């Protein structure tokens, strides 16, 4: 079996080493040295160099090395084979940590505490209880739902919004444009774990921010985006923070990555910036999951996490 690998900027030896360990009979070829293209059975890809995928005539499946797949669905002339995304406990746990951490950072005024410490200022101010917060989750797929459950276990009141109507035990769910407005009006902290598709692009904009609840414990709503940068209109976030429409934000993803040095987002008050590290794919856990899928496919069993190209995720 021949496997093509591309992951620009990532630790390629770690990925090949794990693949070789888990699939000793397979040959891993890097995308800049593929040899006979007709021999490639599977491709494992992350952003950067994906144009070569269209030239692989006998490809059986393309695996994204992450949960997001927009870099593949936006690739013209992609071969008509299954695109499979990462679904796995390791990635899910990492994203849950990010979401819980950032909800707590805003809830418990962590940036203010760090500022007080820097000034040796002993200034006790009690925080509201978790149950006083209404968290709205945009995207209640694998990651959104897992994060929602973690937040519920801490006492937060959580609702979720998706594309399709969904019954989820113990979670108030919404869908569609009307459902979105209904949820936003009852949301103090909005968490976005949506994929980037033509429908979700730019959804985090000033109009949406103005629909969030204004009577929450933080004196204004907060947004947390770990979905994709193209979901957010950064100029609107800047305006919303400066004008007090948003009381804070946590942003892990950006319209342009790396976030340009001169972006005004870096210096906004109560805005927490991280460099797209909410849930990084770990080489061992991710290759293990992908190899399981390859073996399934080779045995004629269905793979898990096949992307619906019609909806783009
Ligand atoms: P899933 O496909 O499991 O879930 C996607 C969710 O988004 C579903 O609830 C889906 O609705 C909803 N959705 C999609 N389109 C729309 C729409 N037009 N309107 C309303 N809801 C919509 O994805 P995951 O949970 O696995 O991952 C989500 C995203 O997280 C990834 O696509 C990726 O972009 C991002 N990510 C970011 C990471 C980081 O480090 N920052 C790491 C990993 C992932 P429905 O339930 O109806 O299908
Ligand atoms: C992903 C990511 O999509 O890391 O998995 O962004």
Coordinates of C-alpha atoms in Angstrom, one line a residue, residues 46 67 89-102 143 147 191-193 224-228 250-254 257 272-282:
X46 CA -3.3 19.2 5.8
X67 CA -11.4 17.9 11.9
X89 CA -11.0 11.2 21.8
X90 CA -7.6 13.0 21.8
X91 CA -8.8 15.9 19.6
X92 CA -12.1 16.1 21.4
X93 CA -10.5 16.3 24.8
X94 CA -8.1 19.0 23.6
X95 CA -11.0 21.1 22.3
X96 CA -13.0 20.6 25.5
X97 CA -10.0 21.9 27.5
X98 CA -9.8 25.0 25.3
X99 CA -13.5 25.8 25.6
X100 CA -13.8 25.2 29.3
X101 CA -10.5 27.2 29.9
X102 CA -11.7 30.2 27.9
X143 CA -16.6 18.9 19.3
X147 CA -17.7 20.8 25.0
X191 CA -18.8 29.6 21.6
X192 CA -18.3 28.9 17.9
X193 CA -17.3 25.4 16.8
X224 CA -15.2 32.4 21.8
X225 CA -14.2 31.3 18.3
X226 CA -12.2 28.1 17.8
X227 CA -14.1 27.0 14.6
X228 CA -12.4 28.8 11.7
X250 CA -11.3 34.5 22.9
X251 CA -10.1 33.9 19.3
X252 CA -8.0 30.9 18.3
X253 CA -8.6 31.2 14.5
X254 CA -8.3 34.2 12.2
X257 CA -3.1 33.0 9.7
X272 CA -7.5 36.5 24.4
X273 CA -5.6 35.5 21.3
X274 CA -4.1 32.0 20.7
X275 CA -2.3 30.9 17.6
X276 CA -4.7 28.2 16.3
X277 CA -3.8 25.7 19.1
X278 CA -7.2 25.0 20.6
X279 CA -7.0 21.3 19.5
X280 CA -3.9 20.4 17.6
X281 CA -3.9 16.9 15.9
X282 CA -1.4 14.7 17.8

